Amino acid sequence: MKSTISFNNRTTNHQSFVLVGIPGMQERNSWMAFPLCLLYLLTLFGNFTILFVIKREQSLHEPMYLFLSILACSDLGLSLTTMPTMLGVYWFDAREISFTGCIVQMFFIHLFQWTESGILVAMAFDRLIAIQNPLRYTLLLPNTVVGKIGLAILARGFCICFPAPFLIKRLPFCRSNVLSHSYCLHQDIVHLACADTTINTFYGLTVVICTLCLDVVIILVSYLLILKTVLSIASREERSRALNTCVSHVCAILIFYVPMIGASAVHRIGRHLSLLVHMMMANIYIAVPPLLNPIVYSVKTQQIRQRILKMFQQTKIRS
């Protein structure tokens, strides 16, 4: 393991970090390899299918489905960023990652996570407009506006994550270079530093308050306004139809935020728990949302479901 040692201050600047699989049972990592590989393939298949169907069907070129395609791109980005190192750890026992590679992976993981959070906020706003102003829905949210919102969300995620690599690179590392997961996270790397990490901690707390908390508040306010609008509709059938258009989005919100909050809680206040619990929560937090989002939208959204079934029926007829 390469490292650069300074005898004056007795610090070691690691040139690489070590990723871990199943804590204390590295010889059983291969047991996780096949399920992870299957999960990875299903994630790619599901999200690419969503993108293909939305691109192919002109009737789906509406704000709701365009936001869904942006969500699928974010999920693909997160999967392509994390799954190669996870499969490398579990399948080939390739546990070493360079310092630079770790920082790059950390940047893109957090970039896609905060981008996805922003997309969920935009989708809540989309549902609010669709229910409050159904006749002017496409006029208020034309495709050009959706594209600009998507770029703004990506730019916000980039600005949030931009300081992280520089805050990490300034730190000396004189402790173990073994990380807690099979991928790199900001807080995980910071714990290995042997210097004052107050700035990093303050940065992380600020990001959580200004993004996660703010996004959740905006989503809650949007749904309170949605409920107020729905309850004012006289027809019970119309109320039910309006709420049904939000089911998929609510599921996506729970799929994204519940594992994130759970993993964060385990990381901060559950240090007495088994390392296996930390490993499982970390893998669920990263791998499950990109897998479940296309499944939820395929099952719960009638238009998507019908187009997918139609596509497979046509493929079957041709074969």
Short mmCIF file of C-alpha atoms in Angstrom, two decimals, residues 114 117 121 156 160 206-216 257:
data_model
loop_
_atom_site.label_atom_id
_atom_site.label_comp_id
_atom_site.label_asym_id
_atom_site.label_seq_id
_atom_site.Cartn_x
_atom_site.Cartn_y
_atom_site.Cartn_z
CA TRP A 114 -28.67 16.10 -4.54
CA SER A 117 -33.57 15.43 -4.44
CA VAL A 121 -39.00 18.82 -5.61
CA ARG A 156 -27.43 23.44 -7.96
CA ILE A 160 -23.30 22.10 -3.55
CA THR A 206 -24.99 23.29 6.02
CA VAL A 207 -25.61 21.14 2.95
CA VAL A 208 -28.12 18.98 4.82
CA ILE A 209 -30.01 22.00 6.18
CA CYS A 210 -29.96 24.03 2.95
CA THR A 211 -30.80 21.14 0.62
CA LEU A 212 -32.31 18.07 2.28
CA CYS A 213 -34.37 19.94 4.89
CA LEU A 214 -35.39 22.69 2.47
CA ASP A 215 -36.36 20.18 -0.23
CA VAL A 216 -38.45 18.15 2.21
CA TYR A 257 -35.56 9.91 1.54
#
